[in-house]
Amino acid sequence: MDGCLEASLSPLSIPEYVLGCSGRRMPLLGFGTAASPPVGSQLTKTAILQAIELGYRHFDTASLYGTEQPLGEAILEAIAVGLIKSRDELFITSKLWCSDAHGELVLPALQRSLKNLRLEYLDLYLIHWPVSSKPGIYEFPIKREDFLAMDFKAVWKAMEDCQRLGLTKSIGVSNFSCKKLGDILAFAKIPPAVNQVELNPLWQQKKLREFCKANGILLTAYAPLGAQGTIWGSNRVLECELLKEIAKQKGKTVAQICLRWAYEQGIGILVKSFNKDRMKSNLEIFNWSLSQEDVKKINDIPQSRLCSGQDYISKYGPFNTTQELWDGEI
Ligand code: NAP
């Protein structure tokens, strides 16, 4: 593992990373709560309780997902039944939706998320996408005419204020290119601790990884298995012949190969499964390793994005093409 990572083993053996600025310890493998198509609150809550029981301590939600409320309920129940002693044992991430990505709307949006979660603070609050949309219109997909350019300075300053107020321990971004991260870093008083992006063996984000490493930003993977079965992902990762071959040789699942590979690259990982057996097997990646030869083969896989970001493109701007959204990193 990369030397700059201050990884250490938690009692549950999920290695943790100490986030820059806040010093908060983030479990490097976290549990995603975005189901597609969405499932009801009760199923989400049950899955989260099972995940806590199995040892997951890091949970990723967003105001968009509709999972803040069931996550909050699951946390209360986990404490009530003694799975954890207090909320402080968990690391909770949520995200600012595009319609709230306006300087004056950031704090109220975070306060709403905290209310949904029944929490006093988040561990990490992220700008979900680098684009704003008309305030007050909460929609997905966003209507093409509702997109607006984000005032990065105003929104980031409001994010910094949220951290100063203690409502979130750290702040960061999601779906940001090197260029857009650079724009934030140019004026940030508190630099982003995390950039959460699509990352898996078929879209390895080599350039962004280098950039984040050089700037002390932890890159965190969503869709580490390619988000099979969701509207934003595909089965291309789990069906990749090379990954299947490596999995067979090692007696592991393709999912475990993907997660272990990501972990060995020194990044954070969010994986979603609401199936107890898969939740459990996704955790079993810390007591074995890939050979150098396997890593080399994986690193040589031809690259393409699964999550194109097409939903964030509009002829009315600010991003007319995916080239512009990702600043050519496609
Ligand atoms: P993912 O974790 O790569 O894939 C999830 C899909 O894979 C689900 O359909 C799940 O189905 C299946 N799966 C999980 N484990 C498996 C295994 N061992 N074998 C076979 N299939 C397996 O993708 P993701 O959900 O997109 O990403 C994880 C989290 O990242 C999300 O839940 C969300 O919290 C976050 N995210 C963030 C953004 C962003 O813009 N910041 C975008 C997308 C996602 P079952 O549940 O049936 O197991």
CSV table of C-alpha atoms and ligand atoms in Angstrom, one decimal:
chain,number,residue,atom,x,y,z
A,1,MET,CA,0.0,0.0,0.0
A,2,ASP,CA,1.1,3.5,-0.7
A,3,GLY,CA,3.4,5.0,1.9
A,4,CYS,CA,1.5,8.3,2.2
A,5,LEU,CA,-1.5,6.4,3.5
A,6,GLU,CA,-1.7,6.4,7.2
A,7,ALA,CA,-3.6,3.2,7.2
A,8,SER,CA,-4.1,1.3,10.5
A,9,LEU,CA,-6.2,-1.6,11.4
A,10,SER,CA,-9.4,-0.9,13.3
A,11,PRO,CA,-10.7,-3.6,15.7
A,12,LEU,CA,-12.8,-4.9,12.8
A,13,SER,CA,-9.8,-5.1,10.5
A,14,ILE,CA,-11.0,-2.6,8.0
A,15,PRO,CA,-8.0,-0.4,7.5
A,16,GLU,CA,-8.5,3.3,8.1
A,17,TYR,CA,-7.1,6.5,6.6
A,18,VAL,CA,-6.6,9.7,8.5
A,19,LEU,CA,-8.1,12.5,6.5
A,20,GLY,CA,-6.1,15.6,5.9
A,21,CYS,CA,-7.1,18.7,7.9
A,22,SER,CA,-9.7,17.1,10.1
A,23,GLY,CA,-7.7,14.1,11.3
A,24,ARG,CA,-10.9,12.0,11.1
A,25,ARG,CA,-10.3,8.3,10.6
A,26,MET,CA,-12.1,7.0,7.6
A,27,PRO,CA,-12.6,3.2,7.1
A,28,LEU,CA,-11.2,2.6,3.6
A,29,LEU,CA,-13.9,0.2,2.7
A,30,GLY,CA,-17.4,1.7,3.0
A,31,PHE,CA,-21.0,0.7,2.4
A,32,GLY,CA,-22.9,2.3,-0.5
A,33,THR,CA,-26.6,3.0,0.0
A,34,ALA,CA,-27.7,4.0,-3.5
A,35,ALA,CA,-30.0,1.2,-4.9
A,36,SER,CA,-31.1,1.3,-8.5
A,37,PRO,CA,-34.0,0.9,-8.9
A,38,PRO,CA,-34.6,2.3,-5.4
A,39,VAL,CA,-35.9,-0.1,-2.8
A,40,GLY,CA,-38.1,0.9,0.1
A,41,SER,CA,-36.9,2.4,3.4
A,42,GLN,CA,-37.5,-0.8,5.3
A,43,LEU,CA,-35.3,-2.9,3.0
A,44,THR,CA,-32.6,-0.2,3.1
A,45,LYS,CA,-32.7,-0.1,6.9
A,46,THR,CA,-32.5,-3.9,7.2
A,47,ALA,CA,-29.5,-4.0,4.8
A,48,ILE,CA,-27.7,-1.3,6.8
A,49,LEU,CA,-28.3,-3.1,10.1
A,50,GLN,CA,-26.9,-6.3,8.6
A,51,ALA,CA,-23.9,-4.4,7.3
A,52,ILE,CA,-23.2,-2.9,10.8
A,53,GLU,CA,-23.5,-6.4,12.2
A,54,LEU,CA,-21.0,-7.7,9.7
A,55,GLY,CA,-18.5,-4.9,10.5
A,56,TYR,CA,-19.1,-2.1,8.0
A,57,ARG,CA,-18.5,1.2,9.8
A,58,HIS,CA,-18.5,3.7,6.9
A,59,PHE,CA,-21.8,4.5,5.2
A,60,ASP,CA,-22.3,6.6,2.0
A,61,THR,CA,-25.5,8.4,1.4
A,62,ALA,CA,-26.7,11.6,-0.4
A,63,SER,CA,-29.8,13.7,-0.2
A,64,LEU,CA,-30.5,12.5,-3.8
A,65,TYR,CA,-30.7,8.8,-2.8
A,66,GLY,CA,-33.5,9.0,-0.3
A,67,THR,CA,-31.5,6.8,2.1
A,68,GLU,CA,-30.6,9.4,4.7
A,69,GLN,CA,-33.7,8.6,6.7
A,70,PRO,CA,-33.4,4.8,6.8
A,71,LEU,CA,-29.7,5.2,7.5
A,72,GLY,CA,-30.5,7.4,10.5
A,73,GLU,CA,-33.1,4.9,11.7
A,74,ALA,CA,-30.7,2.0,11.3
A,75,ILE,CA,-28.0,3.9,13.4
A,76,LEU,CA,-30.5,4.5,16.2
A,77,GLU,CA,-31.5,0.8,16.2
A,78,ALA,CA,-27.9,-0.4,16.0
A,79,ILE,CA,-27.2,1.6,19.2
A,80,ALA,CA,-30.5,0.4,20.9
A,81,VAL,CA,-29.7,-3.3,20.3
A,82,GLY,CA,-26.0,-2.9,21.2
A,83,LEU,CA,-24.4,-3.5,17.8
A,84,ILE,CA,-22.5,-0.2,18.4
A,85,LYS,CA,-22.1,1.9,21.5
A,86,SER,CA,-22.5,5.3,19.9
A,87,ARG,CA,-22.7,7.1,16.5
A,88,ASP,CA,-19.1,8.1,17.0
A,89,GLU,CA,-18.1,4.5,16.0
A,90,LEU,CA,-19.4,5.2,12.5
A,91,PHE,CA,-18.2,7.3,9.6
A,92,ILE,CA,-21.1,8.9,7.7
A,93,THR,CA,-20.9,10.7,4.4
A,94,SER,CA,-23.6,12.6,2.6
A,95,LYS,CA,-23.8,14.9,-0.4
A,96,LEU,CA,-25.0,18.3,-1.5
A,97,TRP,CA,-27.5,18.0,-4.4
A,98,CYS,CA,-27.1,20.3,-7.5
A,99,SER,CA,-30.2,22.4,-6.7
A,100,ASP,CA,-28.7,23.2,-3.3
A,101,ALA,CA,-25.3,24.0,-4.7
A,102,HIS,CA,-25.6,27.8,-4.2
A,103,GLY,CA,-23.7,29.6,-1.5
A,104,GLU,CA,-26.7,30.5,0.6
A,105,LEU,CA,-28.4,27.1,0.3
A,106,VAL,CA,-25.5,24.9,1.4
A,107,LEU,CA,-25.9,25.2,5.2
A,108,PRO,CA,-29.7,24.7,5.1
A,109,ALA,CA,-29.2,21.6,2.9
A,110,LEU,CA,-26.7,20.1,5.3
A,111,GLN,CA,-29.1,20.9,8.2
A,112,ARG,CA,-31.9,19.0,6.4
A,113,SER,CA,-29.6,16.0,5.8
A,114,LEU,CA,-28.6,16.0,9.5
A,115,LYS,CA,-32.3,16.1,10.4
A,116,ASN,CA,-33.1,13.2,8.0
A,117,LEU,CA,-30.2,11.3,9.5
A,118,ARG,CA,-31.0,12.4,13.1
A,119,LEU,CA,-27.4,13.2,13.6
A,120,GLU,CA,-25.6,16.2,15.0
A,121,TYR,CA,-22.7,16.0,12.6
A,122,LEU,CA,-21.5,14.3,9.4
A,123,ASP,CA,-18.0,12.9,9.0
A,124,LEU,CA,-17.8,14.0,5.4
A,125,TYR,CA,-20.0,16.3,3.3
A,126,LEU,CA,-19.4,16.3,-0.5
A,127,ILE,CA,-20.5,18.4,-3.4
A,128,HIS,CA,-22.2,15.7,-5.4
A,129,TRP,CA,-21.5,17.0,-9.0
A,130,PRO,CA,-19.6,20.0,-10.2
A,131,VAL,CA,-22.7,21.7,-11.5
A,132,SER,CA,-25.7,23.6,-10.0
A,133,SER,CA,-29.3,23.5,-11.0
A,134,LYS,CA,-32.3,25.9,-10.4
A,135,PRO,CA,-32.8,26.3,-6.7
A,136,GLY,CA,-36.0,24.8,-5.2
A,137,ILE,CA,-36.5,22.3,-8.0
A,138,TYR,CA,-35.5,18.9,-6.7
A,139,GLU,CA,-35.3,16.5,-9.7
A,140,PHE,CA,-33.4,13.7,-11.3
A,141,PRO,CA,-32.6,13.6,-14.1
A,142,ILE,CA,-32.3,17.4,-14.0
A,143,LYS,CA,-34.1,19.1,-16.9
A,144,ARG,CA,-31.6,20.3,-19.5
A,145,GLU,CA,-32.8,23.9,-19.1
A,146,ASP,CA,-32.4,23.8,-15.3
A,147,PHE,CA,-28.6,23.5,-15.2
A,148,LEU,CA,-26.5,26.4,-14.0
A,149,ALA,CA,-22.8,27.0,-13.7
A,150,MET,CA,-21.7,26.5,-10.2
A,151,ASP,CA,-20.2,29.5,-8.3
A,152,PHE,CA,-17.3,27.4,-7.0
A,153,LYS,CA,-16.0,30.1,-4.7
A,154,ALA,CA,-19.3,30.7,-3.0
A,155,VAL,CA,-20.3,27.1,-2.7
A,156,TRP,CA,-16.8,26.0,-1.4
A,157,LYS,CA,-16.8,28.8,1.2
A,158,ALA,CA,-20.2,27.7,2.5
A,159,MET,CA,-18.8,24.1,2.7
A,160,GLU,CA,-15.9,25.4,4.7
A,161,ASP,CA,-18.3,27.3,7.0
A,162,CYS,CA,-20.2,24.0,7.6
A,163,GLN,CA,-16.9,22.4,8.7
A,164,ARG,CA,-16.0,25.4,10.9
A,165,LEU,CA,-19.5,25.1,12.6
A,166,GLY,CA,-18.7,21.5,13.4
A,167,LEU,CA,-21.7,20.2,11.4
A,168,THR,CA,-19.3,18.1,9.3
A,169,LYS,CA,-15.9,16.9,10.3
A,170,SER,CA,-14.5,17.1,6.8
A,171,ILE,CA,-15.6,18.3,3.3
A,172,GLY,CA,-14.9,17.2,-0.2
A,173,VAL,CA,-16.2,16.8,-3.7
A,174,SER,CA,-17.4,14.1,-6.1
A,175,ASN,CA,-17.1,13.7,-9.8
A,176,PHE,CA,-14.4,16.4,-10.1
A,177,SER,CA,-11.7,16.3,-12.7
A,178,CYS,CA,-8.1,17.4,-12.1
A,179,LYS,CA,-8.9,20.8,-13.6
A,180,LYS,CA,-11.9,21.4,-11.4
A,181,LEU,CA,-10.1,20.2,-8.3
A,182,GLY,CA,-7.3,22.6,-9.2
A,183,ASP,CA,-9.8,25.5,-9.4
A,184,ILE,CA,-11.0,24.7,-5.9
A,185,LEU,CA,-7.5,24.3,-4.5
A,186,ALA,CA,-6.6,27.8,-5.9
A,187,PHE,CA,-8.7,29.6,-3.3
A,188,ALA,CA,-9.7,26.9,-0.7
A,189,LYS,CA,-8.8,27.8,2.9
A,190,ILE,CA,-9.7,24.2,3.7
A,191,PRO,CA,-8.7,21.9,0.8
A,192,PRO,CA,-11.1,19.0,-0.2
A,193,ALA,CA,-10.3,15.9,1.9
A,194,VAL,CA,-11.8,13.5,-0.6
A,195,ASN,CA,-12.9,13.3,-4.3
A,196,GLN,CA,-15.4,10.5,-4.8
A,197,VAL,CA,-15.5,9.2,-8.4
A,198,GLU,CA,-16.1,6.2,-10.6
A,199,LEU,CA,-13.1,3.9,-10.3
A,200,ASN,CA,-12.7,0.2,-11.2
A,201,PRO,CA,-10.4,-2.0,-13.2
A,202,LEU,CA,-12.1,-0.7,-16.5
A,203,TRP,CA,-11.8,3.0,-15.5
A,204,GLN,CA,-8.7,3.3,-13.3
A,205,GLN,CA,-8.4,7.1,-13.2
A,206,LYS,CA,-4.6,7.1,-13.4
A,207,LYS,CA,-4.2,10.8,-14.0
A,208,LEU,CA,-6.7,11.8,-11.2
A,209,ARG,CA,-5.0,9.3,-8.8
A,210,GLU,CA,-1.6,11.0,-9.4
A,211,PHE,CA,-3.2,14.5,-9.0
A,212,CYS,CA,-5.0,13.6,-5.8
A,213,LYS,CA,-2.0,11.9,-4.3
A,214,ALA,CA,0.2,15.0,-5.0
A,215,ASN,CA,-2.4,17.2,-3.3
A,216,GLY,CA,-3.2,15.1,-0.2
A,217,ILE,CA,-6.7,14.3,-1.4
A,218,LEU,CA,-8.1,10.8,-0.8
A,219,LEU,CA,-9.6,9.5,-4.0
A,220,THR,CA,-12.6,7.2,-3.3
A,221,ALA,CA,-14.1,4.8,-5.7
A,222,TYR,CA,-17.8,4.5,-6.4
A,223,ALA,CA,-19.0,1.7,-8.8
A,224,PRO,CA,-15.9,-0.3,-7.8
A,225,LEU,CA,-17.7,-3.4,-9.3
A,226,GLY,CA,-19.0,-1.4,-12.3
A,227,ALA,CA,-22.4,-0.8,-10.6
A,228,GLN,CA,-24.0,-3.8,-12.3
A,229,GLY,CA,-27.8,-3.6,-12.5
A,230,THR,CA,-28.0,0.1,-11.9
A,231,ILE,CA,-29.0,2.8,-14.4
A,232,TRP,CA,-25.5,4.3,-14.3
A,233,GLY,CA,-23.4,1.1,-14.5
A,234,SER,CA,-23.1,-2.1,-16.4
A,235,ASN,CA,-22.0,-5.7,-16.1
A,236,ARG,CA,-18.7,-5.1,-18.0
A,237,VAL,CA,-16.5,-5.2,-15.0
A,238,LEU,CA,-17.9,-8.3,-13.4
A,239,GLU,CA,-18.0,-10.0,-16.9
A,240,CYS,CA,-14.4,-9.1,-17.8
A,241,GLU,CA,-12.6,-12.2,-18.9
A,242,LEU,CA,-9.2,-11.3,-17.5
A,243,LEU,CA,-10.7,-10.6,-14.0
A,244,LYS,CA,-12.6,-13.9,-14.2
A,245,GLU,CA,-9.4,-15.7,-15.0
A,246,ILE,CA,-7.5,-14.1,-12.0
A,247,ALA,CA,-10.5,-14.8,-9.7
A,248,LYS,CA,-10.5,-18.5,-10.8
A,249,GLN,CA,-6.8,-18.9,-10.2
A,250,LYS,CA,-7.0,-17.3,-6.8
A,251,GLY,CA,-10.2,-19.0,-5.7
A,252,LYS,CA,-11.8,-15.5,-5.2
A,253,THR,CA,-14.9,-13.8,-6.7
A,254,VAL,CA,-14.5,-11.3,-9.4
A,255,ALA,CA,-15.9,-8.7,-7.0
A,256,GLN,CA,-13.2,-9.5,-4.4
A,257,ILE,CA,-10.5,-9.1,-7.1
A,258,CYS,CA,-11.9,-5.7,-8.0
A,259,LEU,CA,-12.1,-4.6,-4.4
A,260,ARG,CA,-8.6,-5.9,-3.5
A,261,TRP,CA,-7.1,-4.3,-6.5
A,262,ALA,CA,-8.7,-0.9,-5.6
A,263,TYR,CA,-7.4,-1.3,-2.0
A,264,GLU,CA,-3.9,-2.0,-3.2
A,265,GLN,CA,-4.0,1.2,-5.3
A,266,GLY,CA,-4.3,3.2,-2.0
A,267,ILE,CA,-7.8,4.6,-2.5
A,268,GLY,CA,-11.0,4.5,-0.5
A,269,ILE,CA,-13.8,2.2,-1.7
A,270,LEU,CA,-17.6,2.3,-1.5
A,271,VAL,CA,-19.4,-0.9,-2.4
A,272,LYS,CA,-23.1,-1.5,-2.4
A,273,SER,CA,-24.8,-4.9,-1.8
A,274,PHE,CA,-28.1,-5.4,0.0
A,275,ASN,CA,-27.5,-9.2,-0.1
A,276,LYS,CA,-26.0,-10.5,3.1
A,277,ASP,CA,-23.7,-13.1,1.5
A,278,ARG,CA,-22.3,-10.6,-1.0
A,279,MET,CA,-22.0,-8.0,1.8
A,280,LYS,CA,-19.9,-10.4,3.7
A,281,SER,CA,-17.7,-11.6,0.9
A,282,ASN,CA,-17.1,-8.0,-0.2
A,283,LEU,CA,-15.5,-7.5,3.2
A,284,GLU,CA,-13.1,-10.4,2.9
A,285,ILE,CA,-10.3,-8.7,1.0
A,286,PHE,CA,-7.8,-7.8,3.7
A,287,ASN,CA,-5.9,-11.0,4.4
A,288,TRP,CA,-4.6,-11.9,1.0
A,289,SER,CA,-3.0,-10.0,-1.9
A,290,LEU,CA,-2.7,-9.9,-5.7
A,291,SER,CA,0.5,-10.9,-7.3
A,292,GLN,CA,2.6,-8.2,-9.1
A,293,GLU,CA,1.8,-10.0,-12.3
A,294,ASP,CA,-2.0,-9.9,-11.7
A,295,VAL,CA,-1.8,-6.2,-10.8
A,296,LYS,CA,0.2,-5.5,-14.0
A,297,LYS,CA,-2.4,-7.4,-16.1
A,298,ILE,CA,-5.2,-5.4,-14.5
A,299,ASN,CA,-3.4,-2.2,-15.0
A,300,ASP,CA,-3.1,-2.9,-18.7
A,301,ILE,CA,-6.9,-3.4,-19.2
A,302,PRO,CA,-8.2,-1.0,-22.0
A,303,GLN,CA,-9.9,2.0,-20.3
A,304,SER,CA,-13.3,3.5,-20.7
A,305,ARG,CA,-15.9,5.1,-18.4
A,306,LEU,CA,-19.0,3.3,-17.5
A,307,CYS,CA,-20.7,6.3,-15.9
A,308,SER,CA,-20.4,8.8,-18.7
A,309,GLY,CA,-22.1,11.7,-16.9
A,310,GLN,CA,-24.4,12.2,-19.8
A,311,ASP,CA,-27.2,13.2,-17.4
A,312,TYR,CA,-25.2,16.3,-16.6
A,313,ILE,CA,-24.8,17.6,-20.1
A,314,SER,CA,-27.0,20.3,-21.6
A,315,LYS,CA,-27.0,22.3,-24.8
A,316,TYR,CA,-27.9,25.2,-22.6
A,317,GLY,CA,-24.6,24.8,-20.6
A,318,PRO,CA,-22.6,24.9,-18.5
A,319,PHE,CA,-21.3,21.6,-20.0
A,320,ASN,CA,-22.3,21.0,-23.6
A,321,THR,CA,-20.3,17.8,-23.9
A,322,THR,CA,-18.9,15.1,-21.7
A,323,GLN,CA,-15.5,16.4,-22.8
A,324,GLU,CA,-16.3,19.7,-21.0
A,325,LEU,CA,-17.8,17.9,-17.9
A,326,TRP,CA,-14.6,15.8,-17.4
A,327,ASP,CA,-12.2,18.4,-18.9
A,328,GLY,CA,-11.0,15.9,-21.5
A,329,GLU,CA,-10.4,13.2,-18.9
A,330,ILE,CA,-12.4,10.6,-20.9
B,1,NAP,P1,-21.1,-1.1,-7.1
B,1,NAP,O1,-20.9,-1.1,-5.7
B,1,NAP,O2,-19.9,-1.3,-8.1
B,1,NAP,O3,-22.2,-2.2,-7.6
B,1,NAP,C1,-23.4,-2.4,-6.9
B,1,NAP,C2,-24.1,-3.5,-7.7
B,1,NAP,O4,-23.3,-4.7,-7.7
B,1,NAP,C3,-25.4,-3.8,-7.1
B,1,NAP,O5,-26.3,-4.1,-8.1
B,1,NAP,C4,-25.1,-5.1,-6.2
B,1,NAP,O6,-26.3,-5.9,-6.2
B,1,NAP,C5,-24.0,-5.7,-7.0
B,1,NAP,N1,-23.0,-6.5,-6.2
B,1,NAP,C6,-22.5,-6.1,-5.0
B,1,NAP,N2,-21.6,-7.0,-4.6
B,1,NAP,C7,-21.6,-8.0,-5.5
B,1,NAP,C8,-20.9,-9.2,-5.6
B,1,NAP,N3,-20.0,-9.5,-4.7
B,1,NAP,N4,-21.1,-10.0,-6.7
B,1,NAP,C9,-22.0,-9.6,-7.6
B,1,NAP,N5,-22.7,-8.5,-7.6
B,1,NAP,C10,-22.5,-7.6,-6.5
B,1,NAP,O7,-21.8,0.3,-7.6
B,1,NAP,P2,-22.5,1.5,-6.9
B,1,NAP,O8,-23.6,1.1,-6.0
B,1,NAP,O9,-22.8,2.4,-8.0
B,1,NAP,O10,-21.4,2.2,-6.0
B,1,NAP,C11,-21.3,2.1,-4.6
B,1,NAP,C12,-21.8,3.3,-3.9
B,1,NAP,O11,-21.1,4.5,-4.3
B,1,NAP,C13,-23.3,3.6,-4.1
B,1,NAP,O12,-24.2,2.8,-3.4
B,1,NAP,C14,-23.3,5.1,-3.7
B,1,NAP,O13,-23.4,5.1,-2.2
B,1,NAP,C15,-22.0,5.6,-4.2
B,1,NAP,N6,-22.2,6.3,-5.5
B,1,NAP,C16,-21.8,7.6,-5.7
B,1,NAP,C17,-21.9,8.2,-6.9
B,1,NAP,C18,-21.6,9.7,-7.0
B,1,NAP,O14,-21.9,10.3,-8.0
B,1,NAP,N7,-20.8,10.2,-6.0
B,1,NAP,C19,-22.4,7.6,-8.0
B,1,NAP,C20,-22.8,6.2,-7.9
B,1,NAP,C21,-22.6,5.6,-6.6
B,1,NAP,P3,-26.8,-6.5,-4.8
B,1,NAP,O15,-27.2,-5.4,-3.9
B,1,NAP,O16,-28.0,-7.4,-5.3
B,1,NAP,O17,-25.7,-7.4,-4.2
